[in-house]
Amino acid sequence: MSERELGDRDAGPGRPLDRRRGVAGWVDPRGRRLGGWAFILNRVTGIGIVVYLYLHLGVLSLLARGPEAWDAFIAVALSPLFLFFDVVLLAGLLIHGLNGIRVTLTGFGLVLDAQKALFVALMILAAIVLLVGAIRLVEVG
Amino acid sequence: MSGLDGGARASSRAPSASSVEQQSAPARLRVYRHKPGAAAAPRFEIYEVPASAGATVLDALLWIRRHRDPGLMVRHSCLHASCGTCGMRIAGREALACVTSLAELGPGEVTVEPLANLPLVGDLVVDMEPSYARLRAIGRPLVRESELRPEGRPAEGIPGPTRFEDCIECGLCLSACPIVATDPRYLGPAGLAAAWRSVEEPRGGAVGRVLALADDEQGVWRCHTAWECTEACPSNVDPAGSIMRLRRAIVLAPRPKQ
């Protein structure tokens, strides 16, 4: 279907053709309801996980430089700041993964009337697992 | 200064004595102003409006037009959430101004803007054609069964009912949808909800064309399940739920043999 068919027509001189909100429409927090917050969280965590993936691949490449390079990295990885980022990563993975279950189910036309309750339940589960994981990470540190 | 006492609805009901007496603190509206083609840049103007109990945002806007600026562009008709013409963004959310109570918005400044993602005509009025085009694309508007009965026939001179049942074509869902915000070719919530009704209740008609239209990267698969359309809908059409049901129907539909 073409843009023109959808009525995105030339509205005359001096008149904006369109007033789409752009990417700001994705992340504008004003007036968001639960589903909107889930949408924002999924995008933010998704981008974060993609960035992490490339960082992770970069870190793994240290293995090719020998034991010294790897041991030096492990020393950094056990620092409090790095462990904090581990907790942030765990939060992102839990939110994205668990909300992904909700998105998958609703995408198949299932649990539509319970999608809000499902999001709340999954985020509570994420918070519990995150708390346990954060404690374990601090113990490791 | 004359008070705001529901005068906007004077044609449909007179303000009650109690509502006039119950004057509360003035409402403070921050209203988007811009007329495309005019020299003045887009801006927000602040208006203090003498609000009374029961006054709506539309009451306040029409008071501004009568007492402060007759140039303020506002569109409305039925005044009871039936025509869908007074849709706008109020305090960051899509709503019908005629049924949005100032009191429910609480104290403080209330920002009033035109609907997003639609061309601006002026101030708070947008061009609804892109919204109508999405409904036309479906090509099979449905009406309530009752409207098909003899007593529900349209008046003489009107060829037939042409509206998608329940949808008041207000465009709130298009404004609320984050995907429409970035993709002008997306069929959108109202159009896809109309498509689902055609599939859910075909009434003897073939649904293949509608499913093919919806089964497109600019159709049901473009939705990213923010559910903002369903939340914004003032008429319980549930566009997001309809899109999800449509996906299921598309996935389960028999495929033609290659």
mmCIF file of C-alpha atoms in Angstrom:
data_model
loop_
_atom_site.group_PDB
_atom_site.id
_atom_site.type_symbol
_atom_site.label_atom_id
_atom_site.label_comp_id
_atom_site.label_asym_id
_atom_site.label_seq_id
_atom_site.Cartn_x
_atom_site.Cartn_y
_atom_site.Cartn_z
ATOM 1 C CA MET A 1 0.000 0.000 0.000
ATOM 2 C CA SER A 2 1.514 3.289 -1.000
ATOM 3 C CA GLU A 3 1.884 6.283 1.195
ATOM 4 C CA ARG A 4 -0.363 8.291 -1.106
ATOM 5 C CA GLU A 5 -3.111 5.699 -0.971
ATOM 6 C CA LEU A 6 -3.173 6.105 2.769
ATOM 7 C CA GLY A 7 -3.997 9.747 2.369
ATOM 8 C CA ASP A 8 -0.653 11.179 3.301
ATOM 9 C CA ARG A 9 -1.412 13.769 0.701
ATOM 10 C CA ASP A 10 -0.049 17.112 -0.167
ATOM 11 C CA ALA A 11 -2.173 19.433 1.869
ATOM 12 C CA GLY A 12 -1.236 22.646 0.150
ATOM 13 C CA PRO A 13 1.451 25.271 0.423
ATOM 14 C CA GLY A 14 2.510 26.179 3.914
ATOM 15 C CA ARG A 15 0.683 23.262 5.446
ATOM 16 C CA PRO A 16 2.692 20.455 7.011
ATOM 17 C CA LEU A 17 2.325 17.286 5.009
ATOM 18 C CA ASP A 18 2.444 15.275 8.159
ATOM 19 C CA ARG A 19 2.923 15.732 11.887
ATOM 20 C CA ARG A 20 4.311 12.349 12.801
ATOM 21 C CA ARG A 21 6.013 12.381 16.167
ATOM 22 C CA GLY A 22 8.954 10.340 14.951
ATOM 23 C CA VAL A 23 11.122 8.376 17.365
ATOM 24 C CA ALA A 24 10.012 10.810 20.070
ATOM 25 C CA GLY A 25 6.650 9.065 19.779
ATOM 26 C CA TRP A 26 8.330 5.840 20.897
ATOM 27 C CA VAL A 27 9.884 7.175 24.054
ATOM 28 C CA ASP A 28 7.756 10.149 25.110
ATOM 29 C CA PRO A 29 6.736 9.161 28.658
ATOM 30 C CA ARG A 30 3.799 11.577 28.850
ATOM 31 C CA GLY A 31 0.464 9.851 29.103
ATOM 32 C CA ARG A 32 1.895 6.341 28.842
ATOM 33 C CA ARG A 33 -0.167 3.465 30.084
ATOM 34 C CA LEU A 34 1.149 0.061 31.151
ATOM 35 C CA GLY A 35 1.407 -1.331 27.610
ATOM 36 C CA GLY A 36 3.239 1.794 26.507
ATOM 37 C CA TRP A 37 5.786 1.426 29.292
ATOM 38 C CA ALA A 38 6.261 -2.225 28.334
ATOM 39 C CA PHE A 39 6.861 -1.083 24.741
ATOM 40 C CA ILE A 40 9.475 1.478 25.863
ATOM 41 C CA LEU A 41 11.184 -1.003 28.189
ATOM 42 C CA ASN A 42 11.400 -3.607 25.439
ATOM 43 C CA ARG A 43 13.065 -1.151 23.080
ATOM 44 C CA VAL A 44 15.507 0.266 25.625
ATOM 45 C CA THR A 45 16.506 -3.178 26.919
ATOM 46 C CA GLY A 46 16.683 -4.556 23.380
ATOM 47 C CA ILE A 47 19.122 -1.855 22.312
ATOM 48 C CA GLY A 48 21.107 -2.397 25.510
ATOM 49 C CA ILE A 49 21.352 -6.144 24.889
ATOM 50 C CA VAL A 50 22.555 -5.606 21.318
ATOM 51 C CA VAL A 51 25.255 -3.213 22.572
ATOM 52 C CA TYR A 52 26.219 -5.761 25.240
ATOM 53 C CA LEU A 53 26.489 -8.511 22.620
ATOM 54 C CA TYR A 54 29.178 -6.602 20.735
ATOM 55 C CA LEU A 55 31.001 -5.709 23.969
ATOM 56 C CA HIS A 56 30.856 -9.371 24.932
ATOM 57 C CA LEU A 57 32.358 -10.451 21.611
ATOM 58 C CA GLY A 58 35.107 -7.862 22.091
ATOM 59 C CA VAL A 59 35.862 -9.209 25.564
ATOM 60 C CA LEU A 60 35.966 -12.798 24.292
ATOM 61 C CA SER A 61 38.555 -11.742 21.727
ATOM 62 C CA LEU A 62 40.908 -11.158 24.671
ATOM 63 C CA LEU A 63 41.246 -14.938 24.874
ATOM 64 C CA ALA A 64 43.218 -14.814 21.661
ATOM 65 C CA ARG A 65 45.751 -12.525 23.329
ATOM 66 C CA GLY A 66 46.749 -15.051 25.961
ATOM 67 C CA PRO A 67 46.235 -15.704 29.689
ATOM 68 C CA GLU A 68 47.665 -12.374 30.819
ATOM 69 C CA ALA A 69 45.122 -10.341 28.887
ATOM 70 C CA TRP A 70 42.275 -12.492 30.164
ATOM 71 C CA ASP A 71 43.416 -12.394 33.794
ATOM 72 C CA ALA A 72 43.703 -8.612 33.601
ATOM 73 C CA PHE A 73 40.141 -8.396 32.366
ATOM 74 C CA ILE A 74 38.876 -10.715 35.128
ATOM 75 C CA ALA A 75 40.433 -8.413 37.708
ATOM 76 C CA VAL A 76 38.446 -5.511 36.225
ATOM 77 C CA ALA A 77 35.298 -7.641 35.995
ATOM 78 C CA LEU A 78 35.335 -8.184 39.759
ATOM 79 C CA SER A 79 35.370 -4.454 40.519
ATOM 80 C CA PRO A 80 32.243 -2.979 42.168
ATOM 81 C CA LEU A 81 31.473 -0.780 39.142
ATOM 82 C CA PHE A 82 31.636 -3.731 36.753
ATOM 83 C CA LEU A 83 29.445 -5.809 39.063
ATOM 84 C CA PHE A 84 26.920 -2.955 39.080
ATOM 85 C CA PHE A 85 26.805 -3.125 35.272
ATOM 86 C CA ASP A 86 26.324 -6.876 35.581
ATOM 87 C CA VAL A 87 23.216 -6.208 37.686
ATOM 88 C CA VAL A 88 21.979 -3.708 35.063
ATOM 89 C CA LEU A 89 22.598 -6.327 32.350
ATOM 90 C CA LEU A 90 20.702 -8.948 34.325
ATOM 91 C CA ALA A 91 17.788 -6.505 34.747
ATOM 92 C CA GLY A 92 17.722 -5.839 30.997
ATOM 93 C CA LEU A 93 17.822 -9.538 30.137
ATOM 94 C CA LEU A 94 15.033 -10.363 32.591
ATOM 95 C CA ILE A 95 12.766 -7.512 31.491
ATOM 96 C CA HIS A 96 13.296 -8.162 27.785
ATOM 97 C CA GLY A 97 13.079 -11.938 28.027
ATOM 98 C CA LEU A 98 10.067 -12.149 30.301
ATOM 99 C CA ASN A 99 8.167 -9.391 28.498
ATOM 100 C CA GLY A 100 9.052 -11.213 25.293
ATOM 101 C CA ILE A 101 6.994 -14.156 26.559
ATOM 102 C CA ARG A 102 4.031 -11.799 26.985
ATOM 103 C CA VAL A 103 4.537 -10.288 23.531
ATOM 104 C CA THR A 104 4.753 -13.757 21.996
ATOM 105 C CA LEU A 105 1.588 -14.950 23.682
ATOM 106 C CA THR A 106 -0.437 -11.858 22.763
ATOM 107 C CA GLY A 107 1.003 -11.995 19.248
ATOM 108 C CA PHE A 108 -0.673 -15.369 18.884
ATOM 109 C CA GLY A 109 -3.960 -13.887 20.067
ATOM 110 C CA LEU A 110 -3.648 -15.489 23.510
ATOM 111 C CA VAL A 111 -4.221 -14.002 26.992
ATOM 112 C CA LEU A 112 -5.307 -10.708 25.433
ATOM 113 C CA ASP A 113 -7.622 -9.810 28.276
ATOM 114 C CA ALA A 114 -4.915 -10.580 30.828
ATOM 115 C CA GLN A 115 -1.970 -8.894 29.113
ATOM 116 C CA LYS A 116 -1.698 -6.170 31.746
ATOM 117 C CA ALA A 117 -1.845 -8.607 34.648
ATOM 118 C CA LEU A 118 0.650 -10.833 32.853
ATOM 119 C CA PHE A 119 3.068 -7.921 32.445
ATOM 120 C CA VAL A 120 2.803 -7.046 36.140
ATOM 121 C CA ALA A 121 3.285 -10.688 37.168
ATOM 122 C CA LEU A 122 6.291 -11.127 34.888
ATOM 123 C CA MET A 123 7.893 -7.920 36.122
ATOM 124 C CA ILE A 124 7.412 -9.038 39.732
ATOM 125 C CA LEU A 125 9.117 -12.301 38.777
ATOM 126 C CA ALA A 126 11.893 -10.278 37.119
ATOM 127 C CA ALA A 127 12.345 -8.213 40.283
ATOM 128 C CA ILE A 128 12.599 -11.332 42.478
ATOM 129 C CA VAL A 129 15.122 -13.037 40.194
ATOM 130 C CA LEU A 130 17.044 -9.758 39.883
ATOM 131 C CA LEU A 131 17.236 -9.427 43.667
ATOM 132 C CA VAL A 132 18.541 -12.974 44.062
ATOM 133 C CA GLY A 133 20.973 -12.496 41.183
ATOM 134 C CA ALA A 134 22.230 -9.168 42.560
ATOM 135 C CA ILE A 135 22.913 -10.755 45.958
ATOM 136 C CA ARG A 136 24.826 -13.594 44.303
ATOM 137 C CA LEU A 137 26.859 -11.125 42.239
ATOM 138 C CA VAL A 138 27.755 -9.083 45.317
ATOM 139 C CA GLU A 139 28.806 -12.290 47.080
ATOM 140 C CA VAL A 140 31.047 -13.158 44.128
ATOM 141 C CA GLY A 141 32.563 -9.682 44.231
ATOM 142 C CA MET B 1 -16.331 37.982 33.123
ATOM 143 C CA SER B 2 -18.960 35.416 32.428
ATOM 144 C CA GLY B 3 -18.386 32.069 34.034
ATOM 145 C CA LEU B 4 -17.712 28.774 32.332
ATOM 146 C CA ASP B 5 -20.761 26.760 33.134
ATOM 147 C CA GLY B 6 -21.171 24.246 30.399
ATOM 148 C CA GLY B 7 -22.125 26.871 27.839
ATOM 149 C CA ALA B 8 -20.444 24.781 25.174
ATOM 150 C CA ARG B 9 -23.267 22.335 25.567
ATOM 151 C CA ALA B 10 -25.992 24.944 25.589
ATOM 152 C CA SER B 11 -27.534 23.470 22.491
ATOM 153 C CA SER B 12 -27.928 20.068 24.100
ATOM 154 C CA ARG B 13 -28.537 20.903 27.733
ATOM 155 C CA ALA B 14 -28.729 23.973 29.873
ATOM 156 C CA PRO B 15 -26.270 24.330 32.745
ATOM 157 C CA SER B 16 -27.775 23.427 36.059
ATOM 158 C CA ALA B 17 -28.073 26.097 38.733
ATOM 159 C CA SER B 18 -25.831 24.111 41.025
ATOM 160 C CA SER B 19 -23.030 23.851 38.468
ATOM 161 C CA VAL B 20 -23.026 27.619 38.032
ATOM 162 C CA GLU B 21 -23.004 28.190 41.762
ATOM 163 C CA GLN B 22 -20.171 25.761 42.391
ATOM 164 C CA GLN B 23 -17.457 28.029 41.021
ATOM 165 C CA SER B 24 -14.048 26.563 41.664
ATOM 166 C CA ALA B 25 -10.538 27.904 41.095
ATOM 167 C CA PRO B 26 -9.842 29.101 37.543
ATOM 168 C CA ALA B 27 -8.490 26.450 35.223
ATOM 169 C CA ARG B 28 -5.178 27.206 33.551
ATOM 170 C CA LEU B 29 -4.929 25.898 30.009
ATOM 171 C CA ARG B 30 -1.732 25.820 27.946
ATOM 172 C CA VAL B 31 -3.075 25.667 24.407
ATOM 173 C CA TYR B 32 -1.135 24.877 21.232
ATOM 174 C CA ARG B 33 -1.470 27.650 18.683
ATOM 175 C CA HIS B 34 -0.335 27.519 15.098
ATOM 176 C CA LYS B 35 -1.893 28.146 11.749
ATOM 177 C CA PRO B 36 0.192 26.664 8.948
ATOM 178 C CA GLY B 37 1.168 29.329 6.484
ATOM 179 C CA ALA B 38 0.863 32.108 9.051
ATOM 180 C CA ALA B 39 3.904 34.113 10.042
ATOM 181 C CA ALA B 40 3.669 33.197 13.727
ATOM 182 C CA ALA B 41 5.681 30.154 14.755
ATOM 183 C CA PRO B 42 4.053 27.276 16.661
ATOM 184 C CA ARG B 43 3.652 28.220 20.298
ATOM 185 C CA PHE B 44 1.681 27.545 23.452
ATOM 186 C CA GLU B 45 -0.527 30.250 24.937
ATOM 187 C CA ILE B 46 -1.735 30.284 28.510
ATOM 188 C CA TYR B 47 -5.377 31.010 29.287
ATOM 189 C CA GLU B 48 -7.055 31.253 32.667
ATOM 190 C CA VAL B 49 -10.624 30.083 32.437
ATOM 191 C CA PRO B 50 -13.280 30.503 35.140
ATOM 192 C CA ALA B 51 -14.192 26.853 35.617
ATOM 193 C CA SER B 52 -17.227 25.528 37.377
ATOM 194 C CA ALA B 53 -18.103 22.036 38.485
ATOM 195 C CA GLY B 54 -18.783 19.755 35.570
ATOM 196 C CA ALA B 55 -17.005 21.907 33.018
ATOM 197 C CA THR B 56 -15.144 20.029 30.320
ATOM 198 C CA VAL B 57 -12.026 20.890 28.351
ATOM 199 C CA LEU B 58 -14.250 21.671 25.367
ATOM 200 C CA ASP B 59 -16.288 24.069 27.520
ATOM 201 C CA ALA B 60 -13.048 25.819 28.433
ATOM 202 C CA LEU B 61 -11.828 26.009 24.832
ATOM 203 C CA LEU B 62 -15.113 27.451 23.604
ATOM 204 C CA TRP B 63 -15.046 29.961 26.470
ATOM 205 C CA ILE B 64 -11.594 31.017 25.302
ATOM 206 C CA ARG B 65 -12.928 31.419 21.786
ATOM 207 C CA ARG B 66 -15.861 33.538 22.955
ATOM 208 C CA HIS B 67 -14.056 35.678 25.500
ATOM 209 C CA ARG B 68 -10.353 35.708 24.676
ATOM 210 C CA ASP B 69 -9.551 34.753 21.085
ATOM 211 C CA PRO B 70 -12.193 34.122 18.419
ATOM 212 C CA GLY B 71 -9.399 32.873 16.171
ATOM 213 C CA LEU B 72 -8.835 29.709 18.196
ATOM 214 C CA MET B 73 -9.621 26.756 15.954
ATOM 215 C CA VAL B 74 -11.542 23.973 17.694
ATOM 216 C CA ARG B 75 -13.744 21.355 16.029
ATOM 217 C CA HIS B 76 -16.731 19.751 17.732
ATOM 218 C CA SER B 77 -20.231 18.625 17.011
ATOM 219 C CA CYS B 78 -22.261 16.256 19.168
ATOM 220 C CA LEU B 79 -20.875 17.149 22.624
ATOM 221 C CA HIS B 80 -21.455 13.622 23.941
ATOM 222 C CA ALA B 81 -18.590 11.447 22.666
ATOM 223 C CA SER B 82 -20.515 10.213 19.672
ATOM 224 C CA CYS B 83 -19.189 12.148 16.677
ATOM 225 C CA GLY B 84 -15.469 11.865 17.419
ATOM 226 C CA THR B 85 -14.656 15.328 16.085
ATOM 227 C CA CYS B 86 -13.164 16.908 19.227
ATOM 228 C CA GLY B 87 -10.277 14.469 19.667
ATOM 229 C CA MET B 88 -7.057 16.078 20.903
ATOM 230 C CA ARG B 89 -4.151 15.500 23.248
ATOM 231 C CA ILE B 90 -5.003 16.644 26.744
ATOM 232 C CA ALA B 91 -2.279 16.516 29.397
ATOM 233 C CA GLY B 92 -0.282 14.224 27.132
ATOM 234 C CA ARG B 93 -3.075 11.752 26.442
ATOM 235 C CA GLU B 94 -5.473 11.392 23.559
ATOM 236 C CA ALA B 95 -9.035 12.191 24.615
ATOM 237 C CA LEU B 96 -12.335 13.635 23.478
ATOM 238 C CA ALA B 97 -12.492 17.187 24.839
ATOM 239 C CA CYS B 98 -16.284 17.073 25.197
ATOM 240 C CA VAL B 99 -16.198 14.403 27.894
ATOM 241 C CA THR B 100 -12.921 15.256 29.600
ATOM 242 C CA SER B 101 -13.728 16.954 32.860
ATOM 243 C CA LEU B 102 -11.434 19.768 33.964
ATOM 244 C CA ALA B 103 -11.952 18.699 37.567
ATOM 245 C CA GLU B 104 -10.691 15.179 36.831
ATOM 246 C CA LEU B 105 -7.474 16.598 35.414
ATOM 247 C CA GLY B 106 -6.672 18.038 38.825
ATOM 248 C CA PRO B 107 -5.108 21.357 39.730
ATOM 249 C CA GLY B 108 -2.318 22.918 37.727
ATOM 250 C CA GLU B 109 -1.736 23.774 34.136
ATOM 251 C CA VAL B 110 -3.332 21.522 31.524
ATOM 252 C CA THR B 111 -1.589 21.250 28.159
ATOM 253 C CA VAL B 112 -3.953 20.935 25.197
ATOM 254 C CA GLU B 113 -2.516 19.966 21.805
ATOM 255 C CA PRO B 114 -3.860 18.738 18.473
ATOM 256 C CA LEU B 115 -3.752 15.020 17.720
ATOM 257 C CA ALA B 116 -0.311 13.828 16.656
ATOM 258 C CA ASN B 117 0.618 12.001 13.451
ATOM 259 C CA LEU B 118 -2.034 13.816 11.386
ATOM 260 C CA PRO B 119 -1.650 16.958 9.247
ATOM 261 C CA LEU B 120 -2.450 20.170 11.070
ATOM 262 C CA VAL B 121 -5.284 22.330 9.787
ATOM 263 C CA GLY B 122 -4.849 24.919 12.526
ATOM 264 C CA ASP B 123 -4.481 25.153 16.315
ATOM 265 C CA LEU B 124 -6.330 22.105 17.692
ATOM 266 C CA VAL B 125 -7.815 20.892 14.405
ATOM 267 C CA VAL B 126 -6.173 18.177 12.282
ATOM 268 C CA ASP B 127 -6.947 16.789 8.845
ATOM 269 C CA MET B 128 -8.664 13.415 9.370
ATOM 270 C CA GLU B 129 -8.271 12.229 5.785
ATOM 271 C CA PRO B 130 -5.312 9.884 6.534
ATOM 272 C CA SER B 131 -7.479 8.210 9.164
ATOM 273 C CA TYR B 132 -10.461 7.852 6.823
ATOM 274 C CA ALA B 133 -8.156 6.531 4.083
ATOM 275 C CA ARG B 134 -7.075 3.689 6.345
ATOM 276 C CA LEU B 135 -10.677 2.679 6.930
ATOM 277 C CA ARG B 136 -11.474 2.965 3.218
ATOM 278 C CA ALA B 137 -8.531 0.681 2.442
ATOM 279 C CA ILE B 138 -10.322 -2.175 4.182
ATOM 280 C CA GLY B 139 -13.226 -1.668 1.824
ATOM 281 C CA ARG B 140 -15.731 -3.601 3.862
ATOM 282 C CA PRO B 141 -17.073 -1.401 6.639
ATOM 283 C CA LEU B 142 -19.363 -3.211 8.980
ATOM 284 C CA VAL B 143 -22.388 -1.919 10.762
ATOM 285 C CA ARG B 144 -24.384 -3.318 13.615
ATOM 286 C CA GLU B 145 -26.797 -6.097 12.697
ATOM 287 C CA SER B 146 -29.647 -3.866 13.880
ATOM 288 C CA GLU B 147 -28.813 -1.334 11.190
ATOM 289 C CA LEU B 148 -29.429 -3.978 8.538
ATOM 290 C CA ARG B 149 -33.022 -4.453 9.663
ATOM 291 C CA PRO B 150 -35.735 -2.594 7.723
ATOM 292 C CA GLU B 151 -36.326 -0.155 10.566
ATOM 293 C CA GLY B 152 -32.599 0.541 10.684
ATOM 294 C CA ARG B 153 -32.341 1.543 7.027
ATOM 295 C CA PRO B 154 -30.669 4.870 6.371
ATOM 296 C CA ALA B 155 -32.722 7.903 5.467
ATOM 297 C CA GLU B 156 -33.725 8.574 1.887
ATOM 298 C CA GLY B 157 -30.840 9.890 -0.148
ATOM 299 C CA ILE B 158 -28.230 8.051 1.887
ATOM 300 C CA PRO B 159 -27.039 5.022 -0.095
ATOM 301 C CA GLY B 160 -26.264 2.893 2.931
ATOM 302 C CA PRO B 161 -24.474 2.703 6.236
ATOM 303 C CA THR B 162 -20.775 3.100 5.696
ATOM 304 C CA ARG B 163 -19.195 3.218 9.121
ATOM 305 C CA PHE B 164 -17.258 0.591 10.959
ATOM 306 C CA GLU B 165 -19.414 -0.352 13.925
ATOM 307 C CA ASP B 166 -18.598 1.280 17.248
ATOM 308 C CA CYS B 167 -15.625 3.194 15.793
ATOM 309 C CA ILE B 168 -16.411 6.912 15.892
ATOM 310 C CA GLU B 169 -13.487 7.697 13.575
ATOM 311 C CA CYS B 170 -11.983 10.124 16.067
ATOM 312 C CA GLY B 171 -8.352 9.307 15.174
ATOM 313 C CA LEU B 172 -7.236 9.016 18.812
ATOM 314 C CA CYS B 173 -5.709 5.589 18.115
ATOM 315 C CA LEU B 174 -3.616 6.935 15.237
ATOM 316 C CA SER B 175 -2.316 9.721 17.440
ATOM 317 C CA ALA B 176 -1.532 7.385 20.346
ATOM 318 C CA CYS B 177 0.189 4.687 18.253
ATOM 319 C CA PRO B 178 3.991 4.895 18.492
ATOM 320 C CA ILE B 179 4.376 3.018 15.212
ATOM 321 C CA VAL B 180 2.265 5.470 13.211
ATOM 322 C CA ALA B 181 4.654 8.057 14.651
ATOM 323 C CA THR B 182 7.452 6.663 12.491
ATOM 324 C CA ASP B 183 5.761 4.753 9.676
ATOM 325 C CA PRO B 184 3.278 6.675 7.504
ATOM 326 C CA ARG B 185 2.393 3.564 5.500
ATOM 327 C CA TYR B 186 1.257 1.490 8.478
ATOM 328 C CA LEU B 187 -2.403 0.543 8.056
ATOM 329 C CA GLY B 188 -2.936 1.528 11.650
ATOM 330 C CA PRO B 189 -5.133 0.522 14.577
ATOM 331 C CA ALA B 190 -8.605 1.566 13.373
ATOM 332 C CA GLY B 191 -8.150 0.098 9.902
ATOM 333 C CA LEU B 192 -6.874 -3.205 11.248
ATOM 334 C CA ALA B 193 -9.659 -3.352 13.834
ATOM 335 C CA ALA B 194 -12.141 -2.941 10.972
ATOM 336 C CA ALA B 195 -10.310 -5.717 9.120
ATOM 337 C CA TRP B 196 -10.647 -8.032 12.112
ATOM 338 C CA ARG B 197 -14.398 -7.437 12.310
ATOM 339 C CA SER B 198 -14.660 -8.382 8.646
ATOM 340 C CA VAL B 199 -12.820 -11.621 9.396
ATOM 341 C CA GLU B 200 -14.500 -12.326 12.715
ATOM 342 C CA GLU B 201 -17.979 -11.933 11.302
ATOM 343 C CA PRO B 202 -17.815 -12.246 7.500
ATOM 344 C CA ARG B 203 -21.613 -12.477 7.083
ATOM 345 C CA GLY B 204 -21.196 -14.587 3.996
ATOM 346 C CA GLY B 205 -18.460 -12.483 2.446
ATOM 347 C CA ALA B 206 -15.024 -13.719 1.457
ATOM 348 C CA VAL B 207 -12.295 -12.682 3.847
ATOM 349 C CA GLY B 208 -9.283 -13.546 1.684
ATOM 350 C CA ARG B 209 -8.709 -10.012 0.407
ATOM 351 C CA VAL B 210 -8.925 -8.534 3.887
ATOM 352 C CA LEU B 211 -6.529 -11.141 5.291
ATOM 353 C CA ALA B 212 -4.114 -10.516 2.420
ATOM 354 C CA LEU B 213 -4.247 -6.767 3.089
ATOM 355 C CA ALA B 214 -3.610 -7.271 6.796
ATOM 356 C CA ASP B 215 -0.899 -9.904 6.232
ATOM 357 C CA ASP B 216 1.651 -7.337 5.186
ATOM 358 C CA GLU B 217 4.696 -5.703 6.685
ATOM 359 C CA GLN B 218 2.608 -2.518 6.844
ATOM 360 C CA GLY B 219 -0.307 -4.475 8.281
ATOM 361 C CA VAL B 220 -0.591 -6.537 11.460
ATOM 362 C CA TRP B 221 3.122 -7.313 11.558
ATOM 363 C CA ARG B 222 4.060 -3.643 11.934
ATOM 364 C CA CYS B 223 2.261 -3.435 15.303
ATOM 365 C CA HIS B 224 4.632 -3.616 18.277
ATOM 366 C CA THR B 225 1.975 -4.193 20.935
ATOM 367 C CA ALA B 226 2.150 -0.970 22.905
ATOM 368 C CA TRP B 227 -1.642 -1.199 23.457
ATOM 369 C CA GLU B 228 -1.837 2.608 23.487
ATOM 370 C CA CYS B 229 -4.548 2.503 20.795
ATOM 371 C CA THR B 230 -6.813 0.337 22.908
ATOM 372 C CA GLU B 231 -6.194 2.555 25.931
ATOM 373 C CA ALA B 232 -6.965 5.708 23.953
ATOM 374 C CA CYS B 233 -10.082 4.387 22.215
ATOM 375 C CA PRO B 234 -13.184 6.091 23.675
ATOM 376 C CA SER B 235 -15.498 3.568 22.088
ATOM 377 C CA ASN B 236 -14.185 0.188 23.275
ATOM 378 C CA VAL B 237 -13.182 -0.951 19.798
ATOM 379 C CA ASP B 238 -9.999 -2.555 21.220
ATOM 380 C CA PRO B 239 -7.792 -2.109 18.133
ATOM 381 C CA ALA B 240 -4.710 -3.774 19.685
ATOM 382 C CA GLY B 241 -6.685 -6.869 20.686
ATOM 383 C CA SER B 242 -8.174 -6.966 17.193
ATOM 384 C CA ILE B 243 -4.706 -6.823 15.608
ATOM 385 C CA MET B 244 -3.527 -9.728 17.769
ATOM 386 C CA ARG B 245 -6.606 -11.792 16.873
ATOM 387 C CA LEU B 246 -6.043 -10.954 13.226
ATOM 388 C CA ARG B 247 -2.458 -12.237 13.483
ATOM 389 C CA ARG B 248 -3.727 -15.517 14.853
ATOM 390 C CA ALA B 249 -6.282 -15.774 12.041
ATOM 391 C CA ILE B 250 -3.576 -15.104 9.451
ATOM 392 C CA VAL B 251 -1.210 -17.691 10.937
ATOM 393 C CA LEU B 252 -3.936 -20.335 11.117
ATOM 394 C CA ALA B 253 -5.463 -19.555 7.719
ATOM 395 C CA PRO B 254 -4.993 -22.328 5.134
ATOM 396 C CA ARG B 255 -2.185 -21.529 2.724
ATOM 397 C CA PRO B 256 -2.568 -21.988 -1.018
ATOM 398 C CA LYS B 257 -0.443 -24.841 -2.340
ATOM 399 C CA GLN B 258 2.757 -23.697 -4.069
#
